[in-house]
Structure formats: structure tokens, C-alpha cells
Short mmCIF file of C-alpha atoms and ligand atoms in Angstrom, two decimals:
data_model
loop_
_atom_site.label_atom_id
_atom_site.label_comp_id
_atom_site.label_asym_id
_atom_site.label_seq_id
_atom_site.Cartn_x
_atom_site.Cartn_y
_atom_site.Cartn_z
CA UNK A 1 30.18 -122.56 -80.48
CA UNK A 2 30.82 -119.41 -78.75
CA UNK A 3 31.84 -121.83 -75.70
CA UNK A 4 33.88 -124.02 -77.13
CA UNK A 5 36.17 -120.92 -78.51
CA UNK A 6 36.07 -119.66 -74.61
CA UNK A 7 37.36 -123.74 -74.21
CA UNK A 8 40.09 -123.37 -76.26
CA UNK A 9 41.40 -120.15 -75.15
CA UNK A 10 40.78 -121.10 -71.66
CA UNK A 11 38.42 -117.99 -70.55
CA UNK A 12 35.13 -117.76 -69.27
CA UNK A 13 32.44 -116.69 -71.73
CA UNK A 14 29.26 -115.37 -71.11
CA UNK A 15 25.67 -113.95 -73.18
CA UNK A 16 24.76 -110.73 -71.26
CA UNK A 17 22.91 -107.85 -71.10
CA UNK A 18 19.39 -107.27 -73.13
CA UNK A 19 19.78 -110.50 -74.82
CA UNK A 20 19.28 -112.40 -71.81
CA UNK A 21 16.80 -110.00 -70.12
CA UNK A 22 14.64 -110.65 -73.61
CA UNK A 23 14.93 -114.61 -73.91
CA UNK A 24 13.66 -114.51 -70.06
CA UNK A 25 10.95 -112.77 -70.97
CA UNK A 26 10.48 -114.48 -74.44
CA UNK A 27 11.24 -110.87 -76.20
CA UNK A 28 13.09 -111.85 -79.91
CA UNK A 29 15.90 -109.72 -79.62
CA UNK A 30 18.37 -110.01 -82.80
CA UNK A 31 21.98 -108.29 -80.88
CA UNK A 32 23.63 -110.55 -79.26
CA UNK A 33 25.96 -108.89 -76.22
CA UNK A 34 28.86 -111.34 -75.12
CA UNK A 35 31.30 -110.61 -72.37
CA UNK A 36 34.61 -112.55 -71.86
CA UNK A 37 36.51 -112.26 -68.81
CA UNK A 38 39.81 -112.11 -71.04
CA UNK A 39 41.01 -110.76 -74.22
CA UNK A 40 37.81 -110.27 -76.01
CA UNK A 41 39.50 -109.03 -79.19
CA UNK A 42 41.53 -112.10 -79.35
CA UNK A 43 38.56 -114.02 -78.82
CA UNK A 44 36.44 -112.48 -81.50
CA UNK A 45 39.05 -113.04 -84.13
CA UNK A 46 39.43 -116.42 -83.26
CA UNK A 47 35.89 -117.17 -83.22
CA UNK A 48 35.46 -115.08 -86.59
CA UNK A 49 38.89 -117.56 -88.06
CA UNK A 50 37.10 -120.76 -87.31
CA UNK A 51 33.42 -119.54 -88.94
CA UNK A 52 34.05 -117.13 -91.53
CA UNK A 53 32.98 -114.33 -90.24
CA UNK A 54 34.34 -110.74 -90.14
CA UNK A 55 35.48 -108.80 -87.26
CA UNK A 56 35.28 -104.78 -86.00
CA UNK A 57 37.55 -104.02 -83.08
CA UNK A 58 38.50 -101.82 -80.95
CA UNK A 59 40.96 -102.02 -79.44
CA UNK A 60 40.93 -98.81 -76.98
CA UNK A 61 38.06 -100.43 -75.44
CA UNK A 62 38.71 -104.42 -75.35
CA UNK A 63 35.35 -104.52 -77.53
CA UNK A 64 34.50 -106.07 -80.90
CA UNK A 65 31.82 -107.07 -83.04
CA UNK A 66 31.94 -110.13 -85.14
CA UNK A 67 29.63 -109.61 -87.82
CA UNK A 68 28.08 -113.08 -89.79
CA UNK A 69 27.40 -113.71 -93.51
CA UNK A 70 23.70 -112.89 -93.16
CA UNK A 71 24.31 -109.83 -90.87
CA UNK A 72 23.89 -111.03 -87.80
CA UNK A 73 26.38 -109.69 -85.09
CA UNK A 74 27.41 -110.36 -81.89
CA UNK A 75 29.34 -107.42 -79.50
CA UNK A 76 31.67 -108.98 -77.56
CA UNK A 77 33.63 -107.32 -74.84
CA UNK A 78 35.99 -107.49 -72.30
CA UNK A 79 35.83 -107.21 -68.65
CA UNK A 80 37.48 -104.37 -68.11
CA UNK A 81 41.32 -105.20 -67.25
CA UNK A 82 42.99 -102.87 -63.84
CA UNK A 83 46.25 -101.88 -64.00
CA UNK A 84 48.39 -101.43 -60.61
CA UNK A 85 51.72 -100.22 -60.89
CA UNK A 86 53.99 -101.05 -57.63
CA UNK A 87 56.94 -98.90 -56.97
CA UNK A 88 59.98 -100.54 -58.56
CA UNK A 89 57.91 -103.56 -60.01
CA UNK A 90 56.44 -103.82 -63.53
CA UNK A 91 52.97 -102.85 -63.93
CA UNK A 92 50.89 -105.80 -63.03
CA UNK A 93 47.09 -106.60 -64.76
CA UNK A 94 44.54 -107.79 -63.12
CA UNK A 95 41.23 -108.65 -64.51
CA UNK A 96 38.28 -107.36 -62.53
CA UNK A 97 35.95 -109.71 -62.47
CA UNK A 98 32.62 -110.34 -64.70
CA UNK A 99 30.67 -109.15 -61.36
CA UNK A 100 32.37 -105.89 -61.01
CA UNK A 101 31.86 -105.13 -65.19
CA UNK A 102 27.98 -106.01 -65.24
CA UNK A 103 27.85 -102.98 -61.82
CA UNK A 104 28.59 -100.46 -64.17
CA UNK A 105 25.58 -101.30 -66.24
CA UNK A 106 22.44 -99.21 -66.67
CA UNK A 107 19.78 -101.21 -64.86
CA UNK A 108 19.49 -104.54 -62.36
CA UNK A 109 16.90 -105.88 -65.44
CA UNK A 110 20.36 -105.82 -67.92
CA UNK A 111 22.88 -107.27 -65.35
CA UNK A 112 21.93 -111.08 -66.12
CA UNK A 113 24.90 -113.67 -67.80
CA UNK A 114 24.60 -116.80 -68.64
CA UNK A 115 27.65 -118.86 -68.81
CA UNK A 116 28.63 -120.37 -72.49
CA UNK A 117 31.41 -122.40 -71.76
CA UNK A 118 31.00 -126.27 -72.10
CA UNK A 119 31.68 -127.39 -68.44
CA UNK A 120 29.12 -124.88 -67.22
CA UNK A 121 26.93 -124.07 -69.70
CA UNK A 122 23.40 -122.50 -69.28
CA UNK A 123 24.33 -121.76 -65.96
CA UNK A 124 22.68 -118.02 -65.06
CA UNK A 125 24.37 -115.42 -62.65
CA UNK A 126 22.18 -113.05 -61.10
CA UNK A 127 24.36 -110.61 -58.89
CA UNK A 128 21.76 -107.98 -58.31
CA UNK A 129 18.72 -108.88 -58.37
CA UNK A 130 17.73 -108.50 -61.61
CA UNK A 131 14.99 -111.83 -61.94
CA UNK A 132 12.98 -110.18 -59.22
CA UNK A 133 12.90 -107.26 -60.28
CA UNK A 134 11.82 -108.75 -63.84
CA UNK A 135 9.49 -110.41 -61.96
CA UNK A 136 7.98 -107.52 -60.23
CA UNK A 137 7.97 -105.25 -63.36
CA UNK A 138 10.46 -102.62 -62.21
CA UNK A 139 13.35 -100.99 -63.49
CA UNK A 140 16.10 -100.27 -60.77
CA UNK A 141 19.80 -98.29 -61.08
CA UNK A 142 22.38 -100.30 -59.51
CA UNK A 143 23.96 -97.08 -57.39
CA UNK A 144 23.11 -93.88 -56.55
CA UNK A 145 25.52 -92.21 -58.98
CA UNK A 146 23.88 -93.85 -62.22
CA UNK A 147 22.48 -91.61 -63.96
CA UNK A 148 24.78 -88.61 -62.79
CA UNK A 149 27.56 -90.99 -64.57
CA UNK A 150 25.78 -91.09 -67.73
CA UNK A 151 22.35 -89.22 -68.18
CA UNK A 152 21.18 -90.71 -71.17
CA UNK A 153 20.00 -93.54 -68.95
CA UNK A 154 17.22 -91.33 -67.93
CA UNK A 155 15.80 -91.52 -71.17
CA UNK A 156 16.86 -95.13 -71.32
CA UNK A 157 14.54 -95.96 -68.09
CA UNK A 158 11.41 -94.50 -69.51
CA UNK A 159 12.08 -96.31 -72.80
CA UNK A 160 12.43 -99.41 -71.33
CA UNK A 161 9.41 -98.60 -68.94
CA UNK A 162 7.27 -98.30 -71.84
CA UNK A 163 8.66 -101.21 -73.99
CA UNK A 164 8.34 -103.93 -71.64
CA UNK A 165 5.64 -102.21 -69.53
CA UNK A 166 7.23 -102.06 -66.44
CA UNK A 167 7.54 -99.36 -63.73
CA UNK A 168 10.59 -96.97 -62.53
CA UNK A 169 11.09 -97.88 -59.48
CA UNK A 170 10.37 -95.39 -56.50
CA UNK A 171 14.15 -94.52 -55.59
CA UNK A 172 14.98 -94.55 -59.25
CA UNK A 173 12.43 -92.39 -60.09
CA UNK A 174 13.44 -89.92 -57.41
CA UNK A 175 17.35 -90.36 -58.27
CA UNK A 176 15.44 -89.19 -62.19
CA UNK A 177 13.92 -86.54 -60.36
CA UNK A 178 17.58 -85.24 -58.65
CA UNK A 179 19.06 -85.50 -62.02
CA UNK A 180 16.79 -83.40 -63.60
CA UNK A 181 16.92 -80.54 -60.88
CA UNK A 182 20.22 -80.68 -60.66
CA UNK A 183 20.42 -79.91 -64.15
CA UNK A 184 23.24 -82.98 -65.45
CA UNK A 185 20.97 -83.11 -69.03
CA UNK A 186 22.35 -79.73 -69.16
CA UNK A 187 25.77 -81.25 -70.00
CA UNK A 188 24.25 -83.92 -71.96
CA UNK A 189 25.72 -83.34 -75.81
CA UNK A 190 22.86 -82.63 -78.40
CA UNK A 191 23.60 -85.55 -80.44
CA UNK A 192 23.40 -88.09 -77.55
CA UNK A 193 20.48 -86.39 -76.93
CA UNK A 194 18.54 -86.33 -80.31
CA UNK A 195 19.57 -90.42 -80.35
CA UNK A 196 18.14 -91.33 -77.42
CA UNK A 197 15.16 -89.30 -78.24
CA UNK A 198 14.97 -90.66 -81.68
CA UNK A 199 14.73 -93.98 -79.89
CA UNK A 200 12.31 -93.25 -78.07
CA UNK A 201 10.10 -92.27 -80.63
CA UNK A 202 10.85 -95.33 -82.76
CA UNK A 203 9.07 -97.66 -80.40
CA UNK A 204 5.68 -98.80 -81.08
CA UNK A 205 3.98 -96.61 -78.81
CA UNK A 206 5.56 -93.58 -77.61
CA UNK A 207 3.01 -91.77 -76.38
CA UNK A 208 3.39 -93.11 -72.52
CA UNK A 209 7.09 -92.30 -72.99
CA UNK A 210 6.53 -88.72 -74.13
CA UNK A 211 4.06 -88.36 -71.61
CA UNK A 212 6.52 -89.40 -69.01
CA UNK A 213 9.43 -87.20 -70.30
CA UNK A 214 6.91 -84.32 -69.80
CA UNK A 215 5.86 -85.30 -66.37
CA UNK A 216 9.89 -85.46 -65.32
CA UNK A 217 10.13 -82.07 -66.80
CA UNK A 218 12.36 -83.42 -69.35
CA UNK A 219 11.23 -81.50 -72.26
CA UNK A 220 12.52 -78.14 -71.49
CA UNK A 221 15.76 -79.89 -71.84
CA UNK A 222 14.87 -80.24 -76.22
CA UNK A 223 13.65 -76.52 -76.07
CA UNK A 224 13.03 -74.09 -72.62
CA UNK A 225 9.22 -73.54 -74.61
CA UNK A 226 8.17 -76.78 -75.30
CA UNK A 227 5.70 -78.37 -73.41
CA UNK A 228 2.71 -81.13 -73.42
CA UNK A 229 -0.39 -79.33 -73.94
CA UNK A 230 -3.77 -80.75 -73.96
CA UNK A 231 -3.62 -79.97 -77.82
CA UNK A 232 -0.64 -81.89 -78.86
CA UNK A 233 -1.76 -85.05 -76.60
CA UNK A 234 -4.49 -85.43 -79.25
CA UNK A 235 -2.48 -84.47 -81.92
CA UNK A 236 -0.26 -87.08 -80.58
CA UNK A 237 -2.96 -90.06 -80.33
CA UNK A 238 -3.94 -88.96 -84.01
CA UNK A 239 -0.58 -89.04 -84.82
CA UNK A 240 -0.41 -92.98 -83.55
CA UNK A 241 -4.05 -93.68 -85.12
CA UNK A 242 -2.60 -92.34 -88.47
CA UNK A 243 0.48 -94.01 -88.62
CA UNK A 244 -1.25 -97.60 -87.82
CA UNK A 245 -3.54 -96.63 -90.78
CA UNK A 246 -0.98 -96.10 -93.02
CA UNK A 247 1.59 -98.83 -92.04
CA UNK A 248 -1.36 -100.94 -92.20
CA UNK A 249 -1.90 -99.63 -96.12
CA UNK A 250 1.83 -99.02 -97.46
CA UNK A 251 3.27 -102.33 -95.48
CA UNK A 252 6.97 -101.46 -96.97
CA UNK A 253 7.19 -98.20 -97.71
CA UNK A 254 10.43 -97.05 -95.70
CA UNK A 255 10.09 -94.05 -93.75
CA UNK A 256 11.30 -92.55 -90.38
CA UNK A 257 8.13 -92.92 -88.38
CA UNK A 258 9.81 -90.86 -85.52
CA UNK A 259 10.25 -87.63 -87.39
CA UNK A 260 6.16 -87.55 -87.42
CA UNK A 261 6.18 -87.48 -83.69
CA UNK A 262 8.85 -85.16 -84.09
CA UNK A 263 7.23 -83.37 -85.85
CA UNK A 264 4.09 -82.82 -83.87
CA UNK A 265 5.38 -83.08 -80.42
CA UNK A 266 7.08 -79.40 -81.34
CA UNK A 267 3.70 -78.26 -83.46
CA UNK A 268 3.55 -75.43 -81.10
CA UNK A 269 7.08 -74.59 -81.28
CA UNK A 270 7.48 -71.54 -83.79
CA UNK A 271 9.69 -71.88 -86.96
CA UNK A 272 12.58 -70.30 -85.18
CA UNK A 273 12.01 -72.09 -81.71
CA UNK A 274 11.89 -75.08 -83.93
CA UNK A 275 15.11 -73.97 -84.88
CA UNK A 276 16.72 -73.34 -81.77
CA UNK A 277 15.66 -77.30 -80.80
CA UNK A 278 17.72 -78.60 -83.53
CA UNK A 279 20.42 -76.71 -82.81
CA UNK A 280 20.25 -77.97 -79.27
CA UNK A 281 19.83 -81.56 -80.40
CA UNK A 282 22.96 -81.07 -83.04
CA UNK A 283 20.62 -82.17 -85.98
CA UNK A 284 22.58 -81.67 -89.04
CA UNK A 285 22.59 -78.73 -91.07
CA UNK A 286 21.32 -80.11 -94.33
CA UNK A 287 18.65 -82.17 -92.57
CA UNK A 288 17.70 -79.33 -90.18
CA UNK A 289 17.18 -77.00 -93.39
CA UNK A 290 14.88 -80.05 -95.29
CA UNK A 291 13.08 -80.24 -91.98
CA UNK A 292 11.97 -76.79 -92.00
CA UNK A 293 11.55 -76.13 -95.83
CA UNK A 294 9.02 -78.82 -96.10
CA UNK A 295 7.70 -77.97 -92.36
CA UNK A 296 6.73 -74.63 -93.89
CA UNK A 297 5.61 -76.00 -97.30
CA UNK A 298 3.37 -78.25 -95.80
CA UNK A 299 1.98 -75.74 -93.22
CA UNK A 300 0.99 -73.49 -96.59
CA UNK A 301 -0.31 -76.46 -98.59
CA UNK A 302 -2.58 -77.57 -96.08
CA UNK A 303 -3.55 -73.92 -95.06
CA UNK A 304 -4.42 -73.71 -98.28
CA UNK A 305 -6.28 -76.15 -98.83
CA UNK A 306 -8.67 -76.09 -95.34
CA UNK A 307 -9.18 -72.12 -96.40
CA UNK A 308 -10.25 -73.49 -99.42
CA UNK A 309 -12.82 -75.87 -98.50
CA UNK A 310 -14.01 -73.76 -95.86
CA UNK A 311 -14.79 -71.18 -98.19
CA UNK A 312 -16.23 -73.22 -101.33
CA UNK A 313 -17.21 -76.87 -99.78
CA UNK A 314 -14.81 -78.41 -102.63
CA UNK A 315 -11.20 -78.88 -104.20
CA UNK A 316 -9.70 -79.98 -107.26
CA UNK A 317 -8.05 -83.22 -107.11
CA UNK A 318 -5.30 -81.33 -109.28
CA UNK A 319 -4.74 -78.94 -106.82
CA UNK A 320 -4.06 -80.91 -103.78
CA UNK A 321 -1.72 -83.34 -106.17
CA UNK A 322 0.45 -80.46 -106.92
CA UNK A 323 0.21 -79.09 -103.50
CA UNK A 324 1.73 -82.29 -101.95
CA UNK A 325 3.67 -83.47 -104.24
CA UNK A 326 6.68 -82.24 -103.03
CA UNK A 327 6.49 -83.34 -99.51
CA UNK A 328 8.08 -85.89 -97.97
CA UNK A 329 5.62 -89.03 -95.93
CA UNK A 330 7.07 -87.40 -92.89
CA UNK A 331 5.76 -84.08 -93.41
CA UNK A 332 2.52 -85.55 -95.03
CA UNK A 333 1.18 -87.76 -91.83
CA UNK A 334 2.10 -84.95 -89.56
CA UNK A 335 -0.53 -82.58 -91.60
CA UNK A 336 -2.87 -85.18 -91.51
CA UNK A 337 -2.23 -85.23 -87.43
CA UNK A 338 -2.47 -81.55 -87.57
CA UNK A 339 -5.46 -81.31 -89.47
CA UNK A 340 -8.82 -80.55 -87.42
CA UNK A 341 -10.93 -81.22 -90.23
CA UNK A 342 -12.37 -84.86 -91.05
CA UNK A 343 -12.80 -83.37 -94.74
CA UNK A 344 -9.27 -82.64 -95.32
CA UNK A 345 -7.87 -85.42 -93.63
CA UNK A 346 -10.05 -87.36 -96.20
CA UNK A 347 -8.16 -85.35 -99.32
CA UNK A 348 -4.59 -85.84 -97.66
CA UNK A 349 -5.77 -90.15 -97.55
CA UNK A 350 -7.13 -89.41 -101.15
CA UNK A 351 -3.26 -88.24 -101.92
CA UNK A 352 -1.88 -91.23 -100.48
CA UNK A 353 -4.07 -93.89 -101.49
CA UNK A 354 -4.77 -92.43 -105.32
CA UNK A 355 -3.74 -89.32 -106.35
CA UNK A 356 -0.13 -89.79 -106.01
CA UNK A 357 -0.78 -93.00 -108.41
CA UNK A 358 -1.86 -91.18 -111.22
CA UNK A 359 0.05 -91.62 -114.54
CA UNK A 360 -1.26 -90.06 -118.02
CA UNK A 361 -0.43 -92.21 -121.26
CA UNK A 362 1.44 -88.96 -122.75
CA UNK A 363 5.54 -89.62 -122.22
CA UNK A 364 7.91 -87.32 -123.17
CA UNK A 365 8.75 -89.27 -126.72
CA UNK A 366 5.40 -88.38 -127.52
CA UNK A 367 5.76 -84.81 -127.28
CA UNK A 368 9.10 -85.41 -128.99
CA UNK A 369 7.29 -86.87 -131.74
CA UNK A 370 4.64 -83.95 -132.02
CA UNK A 371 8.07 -81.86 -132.60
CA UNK A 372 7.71 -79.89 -129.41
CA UNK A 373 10.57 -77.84 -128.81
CA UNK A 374 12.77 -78.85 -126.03
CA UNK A 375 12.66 -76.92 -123.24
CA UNK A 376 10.45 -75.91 -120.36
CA UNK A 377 7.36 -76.24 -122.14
CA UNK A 378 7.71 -80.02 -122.01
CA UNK A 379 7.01 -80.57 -118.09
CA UNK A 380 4.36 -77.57 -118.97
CA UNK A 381 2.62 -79.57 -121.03
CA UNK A 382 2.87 -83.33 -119.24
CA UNK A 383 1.87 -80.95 -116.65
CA UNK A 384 -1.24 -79.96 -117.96
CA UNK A 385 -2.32 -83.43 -119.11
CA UNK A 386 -1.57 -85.10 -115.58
CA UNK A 387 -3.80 -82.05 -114.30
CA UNK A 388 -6.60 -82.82 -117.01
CA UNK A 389 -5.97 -86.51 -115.99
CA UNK A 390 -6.12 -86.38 -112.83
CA UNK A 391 -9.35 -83.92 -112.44
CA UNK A 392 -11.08 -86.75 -114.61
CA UNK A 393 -11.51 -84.38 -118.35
CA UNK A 394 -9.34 -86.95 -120.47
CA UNK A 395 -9.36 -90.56 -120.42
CA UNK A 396 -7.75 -92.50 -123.17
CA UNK A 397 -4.52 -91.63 -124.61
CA UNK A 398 -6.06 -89.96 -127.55
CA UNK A 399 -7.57 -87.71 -125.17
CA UNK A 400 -4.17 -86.65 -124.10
CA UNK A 401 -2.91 -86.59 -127.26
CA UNK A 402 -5.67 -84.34 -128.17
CA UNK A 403 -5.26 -81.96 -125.21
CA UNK A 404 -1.55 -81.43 -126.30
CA UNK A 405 -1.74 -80.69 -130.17
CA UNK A 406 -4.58 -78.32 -129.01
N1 LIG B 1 24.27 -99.72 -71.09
C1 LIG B 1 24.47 -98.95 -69.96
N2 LIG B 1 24.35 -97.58 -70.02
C2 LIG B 1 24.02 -96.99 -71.19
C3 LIG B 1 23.82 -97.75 -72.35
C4 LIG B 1 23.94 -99.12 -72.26
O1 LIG B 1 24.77 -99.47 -68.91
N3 LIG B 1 23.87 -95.67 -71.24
C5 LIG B 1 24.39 -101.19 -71.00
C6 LIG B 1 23.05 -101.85 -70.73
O2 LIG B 1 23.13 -102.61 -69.57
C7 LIG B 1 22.74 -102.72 -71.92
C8 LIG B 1 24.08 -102.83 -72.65
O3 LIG B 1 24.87 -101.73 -72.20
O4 LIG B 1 22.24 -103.97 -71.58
C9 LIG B 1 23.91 -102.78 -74.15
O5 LIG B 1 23.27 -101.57 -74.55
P1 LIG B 1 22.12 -101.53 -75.64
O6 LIG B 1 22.48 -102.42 -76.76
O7 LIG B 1 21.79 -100.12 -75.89
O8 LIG B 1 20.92 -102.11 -74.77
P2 LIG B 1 19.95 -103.32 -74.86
O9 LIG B 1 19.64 -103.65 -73.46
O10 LIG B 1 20.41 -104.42 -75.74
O11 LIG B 1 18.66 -102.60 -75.42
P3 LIG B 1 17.94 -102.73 -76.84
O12 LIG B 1 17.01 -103.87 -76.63
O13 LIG B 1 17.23 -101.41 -76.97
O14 LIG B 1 18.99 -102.95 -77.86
#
């Protein structure tokens, strides 16, 4: 369909980009990139007209998005159009061609099109290379100047080296290297930073990709301190071994799986050098201040209770309930990373798997109906049942009841 509305406008249309670097190597890949060597804008809305869907544009940059019933979008943009401007003639346009656009692109591996248009459809153009190096595994700037154009590619190139399992190829790797001495993350703004980093530790497997940033020297560039010790490589692995465990347990319980590596890839970072990395990756204010506030919570809880069980060999359930409670999952699996006992790891799985479960009979009607006075002493009391309830000394409801007229 996409095609035919390049037909009827009379300009080329292709699919670019990831999409067609993931359906040659079989990779689902749900965004769908479209370039039209023409008015793209125009061409959105008239494909959105003709199949009721909605369009975003914008129109500084040529691009849009047309955005289907179900959610499903496709970008679409144009090839970038070149003004020259004769002396004593009107400005002219010229559209650069379809070749020229895909050379600004991040890697040969995302330079593939494949023409949509009817007469010619299916057809693939490969200007740079980019099947054999998907064939050999690699991933390869087009130029020299790449990554000094745009330095979040460096972070792009290890992701994608990890995703797909490919390798940085030698001259990229050394143009990385360059980049990196010559300091152009420097200039890189903290909240292009924190996203591509956030990326990064959204993929399935990070570790290779943390482990690369560190061997680039790349971490300095989140805080001057933070490095890849021998510590927080295990604490990393435990991190991955605990988060298969419990995505495996809680299949759709929504949480943001990369604050946990976050989280424990700056373990050794003190509260205010932890500080001083947020600041440098622009986190926001209000989530910078949750991050720490339950980062230091946490810390106590579980000090607490490993000092605990050190000392006496046991715990109340009660007491690690209300010690967690409060925490967020995030904050939760990154103790349990942290943790170097196998006993408390097996409390903080308790909390997950029962103990945040537990519900006494007792509501707040009933204590209403007992003519307790409103006030504070209500979550006292339903309180003080839950803790009875949940260290096993009441069982029925009329051993709640009985616990709160006493
Ligand atoms: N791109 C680029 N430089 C960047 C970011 C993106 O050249 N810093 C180009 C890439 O060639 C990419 C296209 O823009 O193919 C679209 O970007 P994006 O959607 O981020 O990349 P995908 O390849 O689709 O990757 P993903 O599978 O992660 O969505």
C-alpha cells in the first residue's frame, strides 16, 4: 500500500534502515522506517487520508510518523531537499538523492532500502556494503567523521554489537578509540547520554555491553570514579541471574529492569558520587531524589537485616515485611544482587514470593465497628494484626478479632 501511495504521487518510496537490516536477518522488529525521495509529509498524510490513520509531522525536518489504529507506526522521511541560490535567479531545490541521505546514517548494517513502489518492488539497494558486512558479523561507520558528528553512535555500536552479536570492526573500533581520547563525549548532553545508556541496559544481556563501555574507557564519562571492578562484574552476573528468576516468577509485573543495573553498576559509587552521576546524566530532580531515598533505605534495611542474622541465626518474617515494604522492585533486586549472603537473599525471595502477599481478615470497617476512634491508632492496630499474621500467632479472623479488642 505504501507503494501504490508513492504511485500516485509519483515518488520513489522505500523501507529503510533497522527494519530491513532485521527482516534480513529474520529479527521481528515492530518500527517501520520509510524514506521518500519527495515530500514525505505530503506523503504521510495522504497515505494516513486513504487508511484512517493519524499523522505527527514535522515539518522542520521533512519527517512524519503515521501512527495506525492498533499502534503501529511507521516514520517516514524525506531525503533531505538542497537549496542553491544563483545570483539573480530564484532559489532552486534540488533533491539529493536516496544514496546521499542513507551516507549520513550510523552504520553500513542500517544503510539497506528496499524499493516499495509497484514497478520495482522488492528490489534491494545496497550502496555500501552493508549485506557483507551482515554477513561477516561486523559493524562499520560509513566515514571517518561519524562518530565525531554525533557521539551517541559510540554507544549505539556496542549496543548493536551485543544485540545481534556481531563485532566493531577494527577501524571503527579505533575511530571509538579517537573519540574517546579526544574527549567529544565530553560535549555529549547528559540526557542523550542517560538515553542511550538506558538503552543499553534494557537489552537482554548487558553485561558484554557494560563490559565493553569499560574496556573503551567509557565509564568515566557517567562519573570520573566509576569503574568495573572485579566486585561489581559478579554483582553484575547476579544481577542478570536474579532478574531471569524473577521475570521468570512475576511474568507481568512492569518494572524498569535497567535501573537494577543502574543501580549496581554504580554500587561503589558513594551517595554523593552517585549524585554527581545523575547530575551529569540530567536525571530529573524528582526521580534523582526517589533514586537515592530508597537507595539509602534499602542499604539500611538490608544492613539490618544481614547484622541481624549474623548475630542471632534468625529473623522475624514481620520484620523484614516492614523493612521492605516501602521499596520499590528496583531497589529490591539490586539488594538481592548486593547481598553476599545465600541466607538473606533467601528472606528478600521470601518477600517477593510470600510475604508481600499477606492479607489479615481485619478491614478497617471492622475496627469501625469495635468503635475505635478514628485516628492513627487505626493503621496501629491493622498494623499489629498483619504483624501477628504474618509471624504465624493468629489464624482465623476471630483470632484477629481477638488480638484487637485485647
Ligand atoms: N541513526 C543514525 N545515527 C544515530 C541514530 C540513528 O544514523 N545517532 C539512523 C540509523 O541508521 C537507524 C535509523 O537512524 O537505522 C533509525 O534509528 P533507530 O530507530 O534508533 O535505529 P534502529 O536501527 O531502528 O534500531 P532499533 O532496532 O534499536 O530501533
Amino acid at each position: 500500500e505504501l507503494g501504490r501511495v508513492g504511485d500516485s504521487l509519483d515518488v520513489p518510496v522505500f523501507a529503510v534502515g533497522g527494519f530491513v537490516r532485521d527482516l534480513l536477518m529474520n529479527v521481528p522488529n515492530l518500527d517501520m522506517d520509510v524514506t521518500v525521495e519527495g515530500d514525505g509529509i505530503l506523503f504521510a498524510e495522504t497515505f494516513a487520508g486513504q487508511y484512517g490513520c493519524r499523522v505527527k509531522s514535522h515539518d522542520k525536518f521533512g519527517t512524519a510518523v503515521i501512527v495506525f489504529p492498533d499502534g503501529f507506526k511507521i516514520d517516514v522521511a524525506s531525503t533531505r531537499l538542497e537549496y542553491y541560490v544563483s545570483p539573480g535567479a530564484l532559489p532552486t531545490v534540488e533533491r539529493s538523492s536516496l544514496k546521499m541521505d542513507l551516507y549520513r546514517r550510523d552504520f553500513t548494517i542500517n544503510t539497506l532500502a528496499i524499493r516499495l513502489n509497484e514497478s520495482e518492488f522488492g528490489v534491494m539497494l545496497d550502496f555500501f556494503g552493508a549485506q557483507r558486512d551482515l554477513q561477516d558479523h561486523l559493524i562499520r561507520v560509513l566515514h571517518n567523521l561519524s562518530f565525531v558528528e554525533d557521539p551517541t553512535r559510540v554507544f549505539r555500536a556496542i549496543r548493536f554489537e551485543q544485540r545481534l552479536d556481531f563485532t566493531i570492526a577494527k577501524h571503527t573500533e579505533n575511530l571509538i578509540k579517537n573519540a574517546v581520547k579526544m574527549d567529544f563525549l565530553e560535549k555529549l548532553g547528559g540526557k542523550r547520554l542517560l538515553t542511550e545508556l538506558v538503552y543499553i541496559l534494557r537489552e537482554n544481556e548487558p553485561l558484554k555491553a557494560i563490559e565493553r563501555m569499560a574496556s573503551f574507557g567509557l565509564l568515566r564519562f557517567i562519573h570520573p570514579e566509576l569503574e568495573l571492578t572485579t566486585g561489581t562484574r559478579n554483582m553484575l552476573e547476579e544481577a542478570r541471574r536474579i532478574i531471569s528468576w524473577f521475570d521468570l516468577l512475576f511474568l507481568n509485573r512492569a518494572y524498569e529492569r535497567w535501573a537494577v543495573y543502574f543501580l549496581v553498576l554504580c554500587e561503589s559509587l558513594t551517595h554523593d558520587q552517585l549524585w554527581g552521576a545523575c547530575t551529569r546524566l540530567a536525571v530529573s530532580e524528582h526521580y534523582r531524589e526517589k533514586l537515592f531515598e530508597t537507595r539509602r533505605q534499602g542499604e539500611e534495611a538490608l544492613a539490618t537485616i544481614e547484622k541481624k542474622i549474623a548475630r542471632t541465626g534468625a529473623i522475624e518474617k514481620s520484620e523484614v515485611y516492614f523493612l521492605l515494604k516501602d521499596l520499590p522492585v528496583e531497589v529490591l533486586l539490586y539488594l538481592m544482587a548486593k547481598t553476599g549472603s545465600e541466607e538473606v537473599k533467601k528472606w528478600l525471595s521470601l518477600y517477593f514470593t510470600q510475604l508481600q502477599n499477606v492479607r489479615c481478615f481485619v478491614t478497617g470497617h471492622d475496627l469501625k465497628r469495635l468503635q475505635v476512634p478514628p485516628g492513627p491508632l487505626y493503621k496501629d492496630l491493622l498494623d499489629l494484626v498483619l504483624k501477628a499474621r504474618l509471624d504465624g500467632r493468629v489464624i482465623s479472623r476471630e483470632d484477629e478479632l481477638e488480638l484487637v479488642r485485647h
